[in-house]
mmCIF file of C-alpha atoms and ligand atoms in Angstrom:
data_model
loop_
_atom_site.group_PDB
_atom_site.id
_atom_site.type_symbol
_atom_site.label_atom_id
_atom_site.label_comp_id
_atom_site.label_asym_id
_atom_site.label_seq_id
_atom_site.Cartn_x
_atom_site.Cartn_y
_atom_site.Cartn_z
ATOM 1 C CA MET F 8 36.008 120.553 -17.254
ATOM 2 C CA PRO F 9 36.332 121.104 -13.392
ATOM 3 C CA GLU F 10 34.628 118.187 -11.248
ATOM 4 C CA PHE F 11 31.429 118.670 -10.724
ATOM 5 C CA ILE F 12 29.901 120.414 -7.725
ATOM 6 C CA PRO F 13 26.783 118.569 -6.180
ATOM 7 C CA VAL F 14 24.699 120.841 -4.317
ATOM 8 C CA ASN F 15 24.938 119.439 -1.097
ATOM 9 C CA GLU F 16 27.130 116.615 0.639
ATOM 10 C CA PRO F 17 27.198 116.312 4.180
ATOM 11 C CA LEU F 18 30.149 115.807 6.762
ATOM 12 C CA LEU F 19 30.498 112.557 9.293
ATOM 13 C CA ASP F 20 33.608 113.110 10.807
ATOM 14 C CA GLY F 21 33.032 113.256 13.973
ATOM 15 C CA ASN F 22 32.242 110.105 16.423
ATOM 16 C CA GLU F 23 29.956 109.028 13.526
ATOM 17 C CA LYS F 24 32.430 106.395 13.072
ATOM 18 C CA LYS F 25 33.095 105.386 16.327
ATOM 19 C CA TYR F 26 29.336 104.808 17.491
ATOM 20 C CA LEU F 27 28.260 103.734 14.474
ATOM 21 C CA LEU F 28 30.740 100.660 15.171
ATOM 22 C CA GLU F 29 29.629 100.189 18.659
ATOM 23 C CA CYS F 30 26.074 99.687 17.165
ATOM 24 C CA ILE F 31 27.561 96.681 15.466
ATOM 25 C CA GLU F 32 29.797 95.496 17.443
ATOM 26 C CA THR F 33 26.771 94.906 20.200
ATOM 27 C CA GLY F 34 24.353 94.294 17.248
ATOM 28 C CA TRP F 35 22.351 97.046 17.896
ATOM 29 C CA ILE F 36 20.820 97.687 14.955
ATOM 30 C CA SER F 37 17.359 98.442 14.922
ATOM 31 C CA SER F 38 14.800 100.946 17.584
ATOM 32 C CA GLU F 39 16.155 98.754 20.209
ATOM 33 C CA GLY F 40 19.387 100.618 21.991
ATOM 34 C CA PRO F 41 20.996 102.634 24.240
ATOM 35 C CA PHE F 42 21.271 105.526 21.964
ATOM 36 C CA ILE F 43 17.909 106.144 20.725
ATOM 37 C CA LYS F 44 17.304 107.172 24.248
ATOM 38 C CA MET F 45 20.731 109.376 24.615
ATOM 39 C CA PHE F 46 19.807 111.088 21.535
ATOM 40 C CA GLU F 47 15.959 111.832 22.793
ATOM 41 C CA GLU F 48 17.308 112.991 25.494
ATOM 42 C CA LYS F 49 19.744 115.912 23.751
ATOM 43 C CA PHE F 50 17.660 117.110 21.199
ATOM 44 C CA ALA F 51 15.350 118.272 23.963
ATOM 45 C CA ALA F 52 17.503 119.768 25.964
ATOM 46 C CA ARG F 53 19.218 121.228 22.833
ATOM 47 C CA VAL F 54 15.097 122.710 21.512
ATOM 48 C CA GLY F 55 14.260 123.522 25.091
ATOM 49 C CA ARG F 56 12.160 120.779 25.495
ATOM 50 C CA LYS F 57 10.741 118.049 27.507
ATOM 51 C CA HIS F 58 9.681 115.322 25.336
ATOM 52 C CA ALA F 59 12.068 114.500 22.942
ATOM 53 C CA VAL F 60 10.427 111.822 19.701
ATOM 54 C CA ALA F 61 13.220 110.177 17.539
ATOM 55 C CA VAL F 62 11.197 109.238 14.015
ATOM 56 C CA THR F 63 12.145 108.170 10.480
ATOM 57 C CA ASN F 64 11.921 110.977 8.877
ATOM 58 C CA GLY F 65 10.675 114.434 9.259
ATOM 59 C CA THR F 66 7.970 113.877 6.823
ATOM 60 C CA ALA F 67 6.862 110.880 9.295
ATOM 61 C CA ALA F 68 7.411 113.291 12.061
ATOM 62 C CA ILE F 69 4.803 116.381 11.179
ATOM 63 C CA ASP F 70 2.195 113.458 10.141
ATOM 64 C CA ALA F 71 2.188 112.559 13.516
ATOM 65 C CA ALA F 72 1.740 115.802 14.890
ATOM 66 C CA VAL F 73 -0.917 116.476 12.375
ATOM 67 C CA ASP F 74 -2.381 112.929 13.957
ATOM 68 C CA ALA F 75 -1.318 113.377 18.147
ATOM 69 C CA LEU F 76 -3.507 117.266 17.763
ATOM 70 C CA GLY F 77 -6.845 115.192 17.220
ATOM 71 C CA ILE F 78 -6.685 117.445 13.632
ATOM 72 C CA GLY F 79 -9.200 115.325 11.537
ATOM 73 C CA PRO F 80 -12.176 115.746 8.942
ATOM 74 C CA GLY F 81 -13.246 119.287 8.158
ATOM 75 C CA ASP F 82 -11.070 121.000 10.168
ATOM 76 C CA GLU F 83 -9.175 123.938 8.820
ATOM 77 C CA VAL F 84 -4.938 124.024 9.205
ATOM 78 C CA ILE F 85 -3.440 127.262 7.904
ATOM 79 C CA LEU F 86 0.253 127.072 6.737
ATOM 80 C CA PRO F 87 1.871 128.742 3.882
ATOM 81 C CA ALA F 88 1.502 128.504 0.592
ATOM 82 C CA PHE F 89 6.085 128.466 -0.260
ATOM 83 C CA THR F 90 6.435 125.093 1.483
ATOM 84 C CA ILE F 91 7.407 121.441 1.101
ATOM 85 C CA ILE F 92 4.378 119.028 0.265
ATOM 86 C CA SER F 93 5.436 117.019 3.676
ATOM 87 C CA CYS F 94 3.601 119.553 5.391
ATOM 88 C CA ILE F 95 0.275 119.016 3.921
ATOM 89 C CA THR F 96 0.271 115.683 2.981
ATOM 90 C CA GLN F 97 -1.638 114.445 6.160
ATOM 91 C CA ILE F 98 -3.789 117.078 6.758
ATOM 92 C CA VAL F 99 -5.167 115.810 2.744
ATOM 93 C CA ARG F 100 -5.322 112.705 3.964
ATOM 94 C CA CYS F 101 -7.637 112.705 7.378
ATOM 95 C CA GLY F 102 -9.706 115.375 6.021
ATOM 96 C CA ALA F 103 -8.683 118.208 7.227
ATOM 97 C CA ILE F 104 -8.631 121.381 4.623
ATOM 98 C CA PRO F 105 -5.428 123.417 4.463
ATOM 99 C CA VAL F 106 -5.911 126.804 4.246
ATOM 100 C CA LEU F 107 -3.215 129.180 2.702
ATOM 101 C CA VAL F 108 -0.925 132.489 3.215
ATOM 102 C CA ASP F 109 1.469 133.618 1.184
ATOM 103 C CA SER F 110 5.412 134.650 2.010
ATOM 104 C CA ASP F 111 6.750 137.659 2.648
ATOM 105 C CA SER F 112 8.623 138.467 -0.157
ATOM 106 C CA LYS F 113 12.061 140.003 1.911
ATOM 107 C CA THR F 114 12.403 136.465 4.427
ATOM 108 C CA TRP F 115 10.320 133.971 1.685
ATOM 109 C CA ASN F 116 8.843 133.022 5.374
ATOM 110 C CA MET F 117 5.110 133.233 5.833
ATOM 111 C CA ASP F 118 3.517 136.293 5.987
ATOM 112 C CA VAL F 119 2.133 135.944 9.025
ATOM 113 C CA THR F 120 0.103 139.373 9.081
ATOM 114 C CA GLN F 121 -2.494 137.530 6.754
ATOM 115 C CA ILE F 122 -3.018 134.476 8.848
ATOM 116 C CA GLU F 123 -5.356 136.340 11.063
ATOM 117 C CA ALA F 124 -8.019 136.945 8.140
ATOM 118 C CA LYS F 125 -8.092 133.468 7.022
ATOM 119 C CA ILE F 126 -9.447 131.941 10.616
ATOM 120 C CA THR F 127 -12.698 130.848 10.967
ATOM 121 C CA THR F 128 -14.680 128.981 13.380
ATOM 122 C CA ARG F 129 -13.756 125.641 12.165
ATOM 123 C CA THR F 130 -10.010 126.350 12.058
ATOM 124 C CA LYS F 131 -7.676 124.208 14.491
ATOM 125 C CA ALA F 132 -3.870 125.115 14.376
ATOM 126 C CA ILE F 133 -1.865 126.803 12.576
ATOM 127 C CA MET F 134 1.211 125.351 11.395
ATOM 128 C CA VAL F 135 4.242 127.284 10.976
ATOM 129 C CA VAL F 136 7.141 126.269 8.665
ATOM 130 C CA HIS F 137 10.494 128.576 8.788
ATOM 131 C CA ILE F 138 12.518 128.264 5.328
ATOM 132 C CA TYR F 139 15.889 128.300 4.152
ATOM 133 C CA GLY F 140 17.399 129.702 7.585
ATOM 134 C CA LEU F 141 16.005 133.036 8.425
ATOM 135 C CA PRO F 142 12.756 132.159 11.068
ATOM 136 C CA VAL F 143 9.590 132.854 10.905
ATOM 137 C CA ASP F 144 8.611 136.173 12.644
ATOM 138 C CA ILE F 145 6.743 133.994 15.119
ATOM 139 C CA ALA F 146 5.570 136.542 18.116
ATOM 140 C CA PRO F 147 2.388 137.692 15.972
ATOM 141 C CA VAL F 148 1.891 134.395 15.113
ATOM 142 C CA LEU F 149 1.266 132.947 19.061
ATOM 143 C CA ASP F 150 -0.314 135.726 19.687
ATOM 144 C CA VAL F 151 -3.554 135.228 17.190
ATOM 145 C CA ALA F 152 -3.128 130.826 18.573
ATOM 146 C CA LYS F 153 -3.352 132.174 22.163
ATOM 147 C CA ARG F 154 -6.478 134.372 21.448
ATOM 148 C CA TYR F 155 -8.632 132.215 18.679
ATOM 149 C CA ARG F 156 -7.267 129.081 21.019
ATOM 150 C CA LEU F 157 -5.373 127.550 18.457
ATOM 151 C CA LYS F 158 -3.251 124.756 18.098
ATOM 152 C CA VAL F 159 0.949 125.683 16.768
ATOM 153 C CA ILE F 160 2.711 122.424 14.978
ATOM 154 C CA GLU F 161 6.420 123.841 14.357
ATOM 155 C CA ASP F 162 8.111 122.649 11.300
ATOM 156 C CA ALA F 163 11.902 123.264 11.979
ATOM 157 C CA ALA F 164 13.305 120.822 9.966
ATOM 158 C CA GLU F 165 15.722 123.550 8.462
ATOM 159 C CA MET F 166 16.552 125.424 11.605
ATOM 160 C CA HIS F 167 18.895 123.037 13.687
ATOM 161 C CA GLY F 168 21.081 125.864 16.083
ATOM 162 C CA GLN F 169 19.147 128.568 15.310
ATOM 163 C CA THR F 170 16.578 130.858 17.348
ATOM 164 C CA TYR F 171 14.366 133.402 17.058
ATOM 165 C CA LYS F 172 14.751 136.598 19.534
ATOM 166 C CA GLY F 173 17.563 133.892 21.629
ATOM 167 C CA GLN F 174 14.932 131.384 22.193
ATOM 168 C CA PRO F 175 15.227 128.177 20.282
ATOM 169 C CA CYS F 176 13.005 126.851 17.549
ATOM 170 C CA GLY F 177 11.376 123.652 17.722
ATOM 171 C CA SER F 178 10.348 125.787 21.093
ATOM 172 C CA PHE F 179 7.710 127.512 19.721
ATOM 173 C CA GLY F 180 4.994 124.778 18.681
ATOM 174 C CA ASP F 181 2.633 123.010 21.303
ATOM 175 C CA ILE F 182 4.257 119.890 18.815
ATOM 176 C CA SER F 183 7.420 121.514 16.800
ATOM 177 C CA THR F 184 9.276 118.685 14.455
ATOM 178 C CA PHE F 185 12.759 118.860 12.512
ATOM 179 C CA SER F 186 14.174 116.617 10.103
ATOM 180 C CA PHE F 187 17.774 114.594 9.494
ATOM 181 C CA TYR F 188 18.247 114.708 5.761
ATOM 182 C CA PRO F 189 21.402 114.359 5.232
ATOM 183 C CA ASN F 190 21.058 118.565 3.563
ATOM 184 C CA LYS F 191 19.967 119.303 6.585
ATOM 185 C CA HIS F 192 22.284 121.059 9.344
ATOM 186 C CA LEU F 193 22.306 118.033 11.794
ATOM 187 C CA THR F 194 21.985 114.477 9.776
ATOM 188 C CA THR F 195 20.892 110.655 10.693
ATOM 189 C CA GLY F 196 21.170 109.796 6.709
ATOM 190 C CA GLU F 197 17.041 109.550 7.382
ATOM 191 C CA GLY F 198 15.421 110.561 10.450
ATOM 192 C CA GLY F 199 13.255 113.817 12.180
ATOM 193 C CA MET F 200 12.188 114.540 15.324
ATOM 194 C CA ILE F 201 8.536 115.919 17.324
ATOM 195 C CA VAL F 202 9.830 117.776 19.947
ATOM 196 C CA THR F 203 6.723 118.440 22.729
ATOM 197 C CA ASP F 204 5.811 120.542 26.707
ATOM 198 C CA ASP F 205 3.191 117.900 26.205
ATOM 199 C CA ASP F 206 3.708 114.811 28.989
ATOM 200 C CA GLU F 207 0.251 113.107 26.832
ATOM 201 C CA LEU F 208 0.821 115.354 23.384
ATOM 202 C CA ALA F 209 4.448 112.757 23.720
ATOM 203 C CA GLU F 210 2.341 109.510 25.241
ATOM 204 C CA THR F 211 0.157 110.053 21.891
ATOM 205 C CA CYS F 212 3.204 110.426 19.154
ATOM 206 C CA ARG F 213 5.058 107.624 20.956
ATOM 207 C CA SER F 214 2.384 105.776 20.255
ATOM 208 C CA LEU F 215 1.812 106.648 17.056
ATOM 209 C CA ARG F 216 4.874 105.853 16.059
ATOM 210 C CA ASN F 217 4.961 102.317 17.694
ATOM 211 C CA LEU F 218 1.956 100.858 15.510
ATOM 212 C CA CYS F 219 -0.063 101.838 18.708
ATOM 213 C CA PHE F 220 0.448 98.410 20.215
ATOM 214 C CA GLN F 221 -0.711 98.618 24.235
ATOM 215 C CA PRO F 222 1.372 97.791 27.294
ATOM 216 C CA GLN F 223 -0.998 95.868 28.407
ATOM 217 C CA LYS F 224 -2.388 93.671 25.834
ATOM 218 C CA ARG F 225 -0.180 94.859 22.687
ATOM 219 C CA PHE F 226 -2.237 93.720 19.187
ATOM 220 C CA VAL F 227 -5.090 94.563 20.695
ATOM 221 C CA HIS F 228 -5.909 98.699 19.216
ATOM 222 C CA GLU F 229 -7.507 101.188 19.757
ATOM 223 C CA ARG F 230 -5.730 103.691 17.532
ATOM 224 C CA LEU F 231 -4.225 103.257 14.576
ATOM 225 C CA GLY F 232 -0.697 104.214 14.238
ATOM 226 C CA TRP F 233 2.673 104.389 11.702
ATOM 227 C CA ASN F 234 6.330 102.410 12.595
ATOM 228 C CA LEU F 235 7.905 105.328 12.511
ATOM 229 C CA ARG F 236 11.141 103.787 14.553
ATOM 230 C CA MET F 237 14.103 105.236 14.426
ATOM 231 C CA THR F 238 17.039 102.588 14.599
ATOM 232 C CA ASN F 239 19.780 102.088 16.964
ATOM 233 C CA MET F 240 22.238 103.261 14.088
ATOM 234 C CA GLN F 241 20.401 106.551 12.981
ATOM 235 C CA ALA F 242 20.468 107.937 16.319
ATOM 236 C CA ALA F 243 24.061 107.573 16.869
ATOM 237 C CA LEU F 244 24.596 109.728 14.223
ATOM 238 C CA GLY F 245 22.308 111.595 15.300
ATOM 239 C CA LEU F 246 24.319 111.941 18.386
ATOM 240 C CA ALA F 247 27.538 112.430 17.673
ATOM 241 C CA GLN F 248 26.293 115.159 14.825
ATOM 242 C CA LEU F 249 24.383 117.230 17.127
ATOM 243 C CA GLU F 250 28.308 117.081 19.543
ATOM 244 C CA ARG F 251 29.150 119.579 16.693
ATOM 245 C CA LEU F 252 25.499 121.581 15.961
ATOM 246 C CA ASP F 253 27.731 124.905 17.429
ATOM 247 C CA ASP F 254 29.806 124.154 14.477
ATOM 248 C CA PHE F 255 27.542 123.215 12.309
ATOM 249 C CA VAL F 256 25.864 126.477 11.996
ATOM 250 C CA ASN F 257 28.818 129.065 12.691
ATOM 251 C CA ARG F 258 29.518 126.695 9.135
ATOM 252 C CA LYS F 259 26.891 127.785 7.405
ATOM 253 C CA ARG F 260 26.888 131.518 8.188
ATOM 254 C CA SER F 261 30.375 131.990 7.626
ATOM 255 C CA MET F 262 29.538 130.256 4.339
ATOM 256 C CA GLY F 263 26.477 132.102 3.338
ATOM 257 C CA LEU F 264 28.425 135.330 4.713
ATOM 258 C CA ARG F 265 30.912 134.424 2.129
ATOM 259 C CA TYR F 266 28.782 133.583 -0.516
ATOM 260 C CA THR F 267 27.003 137.348 -0.017
ATOM 261 C CA LYS F 268 30.443 139.049 -0.244
ATOM 262 C CA LEU F 269 31.137 137.281 -3.358
ATOM 263 C CA LEU F 270 27.753 138.131 -5.360
ATOM 264 C CA GLU F 271 27.034 141.803 -3.918
ATOM 265 C CA GLY F 272 26.279 143.849 -6.622
ATOM 266 C CA VAL F 273 25.202 141.082 -9.282
ATOM 267 C CA ARG F 274 22.298 143.036 -10.431
ATOM 268 C CA GLY F 275 20.845 140.132 -12.104
ATOM 269 C CA LEU F 276 20.247 138.800 -8.308
ATOM 270 C CA GLU F 277 18.536 139.101 -4.975
ATOM 271 C CA LEU F 278 19.937 137.880 -2.561
ATOM 272 C CA PRO F 279 18.895 136.379 0.514
ATOM 273 C CA LEU F 280 18.389 138.039 4.131
ATOM 274 C CA GLY F 281 21.752 138.033 6.605
ATOM 275 C CA LYS F 282 19.476 138.812 8.768
ATOM 276 C CA THR F 283 16.562 140.227 10.438
ATOM 277 C CA GLU F 284 15.324 142.154 13.457
ATOM 278 C CA TYR F 285 14.502 138.450 15.777
ATOM 279 C CA ALA F 286 17.421 135.970 14.203
ATOM 280 C CA GLU F 287 20.762 136.414 11.997
ATOM 281 C CA ASN F 288 20.380 133.666 8.906
ATOM 282 C CA ILE F 289 21.990 130.441 9.511
ATOM 283 C CA TYR F 290 21.439 129.044 5.347
ATOM 284 C CA TRP F 291 19.861 125.701 5.945
ATOM 285 C CA VAL F 292 20.343 126.337 1.746
ATOM 286 C CA TYR F 293 21.842 129.582 -0.108
ATOM 287 C CA GLY F 294 19.083 130.295 -2.317
ATOM 288 C CA LEU F 295 19.215 133.016 -4.960
ATOM 289 C CA LEU F 296 16.269 135.215 -6.367
ATOM 290 C CA ILE F 297 16.346 136.278 -10.043
ATOM 291 C CA ASN F 298 15.451 139.829 -10.622
ATOM 292 C CA ASP F 299 12.342 140.160 -13.516
ATOM 293 C CA SER F 300 13.924 142.189 -15.649
ATOM 294 C CA ASN F 301 16.554 139.052 -16.539
ATOM 295 C CA ALA F 302 16.704 137.609 -18.880
ATOM 296 C CA LEU F 303 16.700 133.789 -17.304
ATOM 297 C CA ASN F 304 13.838 132.406 -15.105
ATOM 298 C CA ALA F 305 14.546 130.399 -12.212
ATOM 299 C CA GLU F 306 14.969 126.797 -14.857
ATOM 300 C CA GLN F 307 16.568 128.687 -17.135
ATOM 301 C CA GLY F 308 19.428 129.848 -15.021
ATOM 302 C CA MET F 309 19.863 126.750 -13.229
ATOM 303 C CA LYS F 310 20.174 124.837 -16.339
ATOM 304 C CA ALA F 311 22.855 127.477 -17.978
ATOM 305 C CA LEU F 312 24.315 126.893 -13.474
ATOM 306 C CA ALA F 313 24.441 122.961 -14.413
ATOM 307 C CA GLU F 314 26.976 123.135 -17.714
ATOM 308 C CA LYS F 315 29.795 124.707 -16.302
ATOM 309 C CA GLY F 316 29.930 122.234 -13.121
ATOM 310 C CA ILE F 317 27.349 123.737 -10.509
ATOM 311 C CA GLY F 318 24.267 121.521 -8.984
ATOM 312 C CA THR F 319 21.208 123.589 -7.544
ATOM 313 C CA ARG F 320 17.459 122.833 -6.537
ATOM 314 C CA PRO F 321 14.776 124.603 -7.106
ATOM 315 C CA PHE F 322 12.974 126.992 -4.821
ATOM 316 C CA PHE F 323 9.598 125.037 -3.506
ATOM 317 C CA TYR F 324 6.309 124.931 -5.873
ATOM 318 C CA PRO F 325 4.170 126.877 -4.231
ATOM 319 C CA MET F 326 0.918 123.544 -2.246
ATOM 320 C CA HIS F 327 -1.736 125.983 -4.716
ATOM 321 C CA GLN F 328 -0.175 124.959 -8.139
ATOM 322 C CA GLN F 329 0.053 121.374 -6.991
ATOM 323 C CA PRO F 330 -1.489 118.748 -9.592
ATOM 324 C CA VAL F 331 -2.148 115.963 -7.460
ATOM 325 C CA LEU F 332 -4.123 118.836 -4.961
ATOM 326 C CA ARG F 333 -5.715 121.320 -7.818
ATOM 327 C CA ARG F 334 -7.296 117.670 -9.151
ATOM 328 C CA MET F 335 -9.089 117.775 -5.746
ATOM 329 C CA GLY F 336 -10.480 120.389 -6.593
ATOM 330 C CA LEU F 337 -8.362 122.304 -3.812
ATOM 331 C CA PHE F 338 -7.312 125.862 -4.288
ATOM 332 C CA GLU F 339 -9.561 126.866 -7.219
ATOM 333 C CA ASP F 340 -8.509 130.513 -8.520
ATOM 334 C CA GLU F 341 -6.906 130.646 -5.524
ATOM 335 C CA HIS F 342 -3.009 133.138 -6.621
ATOM 336 C CA TYR F 343 -0.089 133.743 -4.048
ATOM 337 C CA PRO F 344 2.182 135.849 -5.958
ATOM 338 C CA VAL F 345 5.268 135.901 -3.847
ATOM 339 C CA ALA F 346 5.247 131.936 -4.056
ATOM 340 C CA GLU F 347 4.695 131.641 -7.068
ATOM 341 C CA ARG F 348 7.330 134.207 -8.031
ATOM 342 C CA LEU F 349 9.737 132.693 -4.905
ATOM 343 C CA TYR F 350 9.127 129.415 -7.608
ATOM 344 C CA ARG F 351 9.363 130.914 -10.967
ATOM 345 C CA GLN F 352 12.859 133.499 -9.911
ATOM 346 C CA GLY F 353 14.525 131.530 -7.043
ATOM 347 C CA PHE F 354 16.905 128.197 -7.065
ATOM 348 C CA TYR F 355 19.537 127.319 -4.434
ATOM 349 C CA ILE F 356 23.767 126.481 -5.197
ATOM 350 C CA PRO F 357 25.444 124.369 -3.437
ATOM 351 C CA SER F 358 25.569 125.035 0.529
ATOM 352 C CA GLY F 359 26.417 121.850 1.919
ATOM 353 C CA MET F 360 28.205 121.142 5.179
ATOM 354 C CA ALA F 361 31.122 119.772 3.330
ATOM 355 C CA LEU F 362 31.846 122.555 1.411
ATOM 356 C CA ASN F 363 34.752 123.925 1.014
ATOM 357 C CA ASN F 364 36.176 127.634 0.691
ATOM 358 C CA MET F 365 37.551 126.947 -3.349
ATOM 359 C CA GLN F 366 34.268 125.157 -3.457
ATOM 360 C CA ILE F 367 32.129 128.570 -2.689
ATOM 361 C CA GLN F 368 35.107 130.478 -5.112
ATOM 362 C CA ARG F 369 33.874 128.480 -7.630
ATOM 363 C CA CYS F 370 30.679 128.006 -7.481
ATOM 364 C CA ALA F 371 30.078 132.504 -7.047
ATOM 365 C CA ASP F 372 32.601 133.217 -9.963
ATOM 366 C CA VAL F 373 30.125 131.328 -11.928
ATOM 367 C CA VAL F 374 27.540 132.778 -10.608
ATOM 368 C CA ARG F 375 28.292 136.158 -11.669
ATOM 369 C CA GLU F 376 29.249 134.545 -14.728
ATOM 370 C CA VAL F 377 26.570 133.891 -16.217
ATOM 371 C CA PHE F 378 24.467 136.528 -13.991
ATOM 372 C CA GLY F 379 26.136 139.327 -13.854
HETATM 373 C C1 PLP I 631 13.584 118.521 5.113
HETATM 374 C C2 PLP I 631 12.070 119.444 5.250
HETATM 375 C C3 PLP I 631 10.773 118.388 5.580
HETATM 376 C C4 PLP I 631 11.031 116.545 5.390
HETATM 377 O O1 PLP I 631 12.113 116.445 5.765
HETATM 378 P P1 PLP I 631 12.369 114.395 5.448
HETATM 379 O O2 PLP I 631 12.583 114.290 6.837
HETATM 380 O O3 PLP I 631 12.309 115.015 4.175
HETATM 381 O O4 PLP I 631 10.794 113.777 5.380
HETATM 382 C C5 PLP I 631 9.356 118.735 5.997
HETATM 383 N N1 PLP I 631 10.027 120.123 5.985
HETATM 384 C C6 PLP I 631 10.980 120.774 5.746
HETATM 385 C C7 PLP I 631 10.552 122.377 5.969
HETATM 386 C C8 PLP I 631 11.900 120.054 5.024
HETATM 387 O O5 PLP I 631 12.656 121.280 5.012
#
């Protein structure tokens, strides 16, 4: 049996080791230390934002963003049904109401034409989430947000190095967030970043990150925060990874194109779009959709691949079908057919940064064999 190919392996062969060693040798291992500021500044510059606030993970970045915008009980936030649970948890926990829109069947991103009809007098924000490698068509979202005076939260967790009409993803939200989990284009092990141009929002996020300690009266609190502080060690990794972001994006693009070339013409499968009018896919993951006419659904397909040594992950399970949210009485009788189909028929194959061409070839051969 050939070696199992995991769904993700990161690539850490730049300055990661050198910078990490520096943390250990200097003793700067907590959230104090020089790499944090360097990483924040370089990251902000890369995304074209004024401020960057490094945090513990991408979910925490979203939590803080929602809180910083003052979203609270009774406020409505519009977001895609097809996304990760991270996007919705703070909305629900703070007593706000998540309002869902379905996906575009081609790009798998939120169908932006459905947003306006969901706006009410209680709508406070739109959360856009760029999915799997292609950005949301964001110009119409910004237009709607402006007309209705809504805030925009942009979850760019899967979009490091991606652009929309030439502008960096992460530059569009009143607040935008990133994740540095090891399957993202840039990793710090665990980690996240909040970016914004707004001085006050940035200050609020810095405070929320640090338990809302006050500079003057440290242990007197006017607001509830969290401990979301990134360590100097994580920032050291992040800085080393950021130096290579362009290479990483090129690497992922050529992986995606290679997969597409090898899998084109497999009748049972839909492949990810290579590009749209506003962006070229950066293939955060290489996702596949099994045609409805195929005898296998995603679950069966993933099992067949695992038996042949190929790691996979299912697509996101739509928010309106989440048992925990249904039990709260949310989304009763709501249906989002595109999102439902994406979960039922979709999964992704190995597409981590360290994947090599031989592995891609083998994955593609096995996928052809199973679905062809
Ligand atoms: C990975 C991811 C997150 C969560 O990031 P963590 O660092 O794992 O908490 C949030 N949103 C999207 C779209 C993601 O892909």
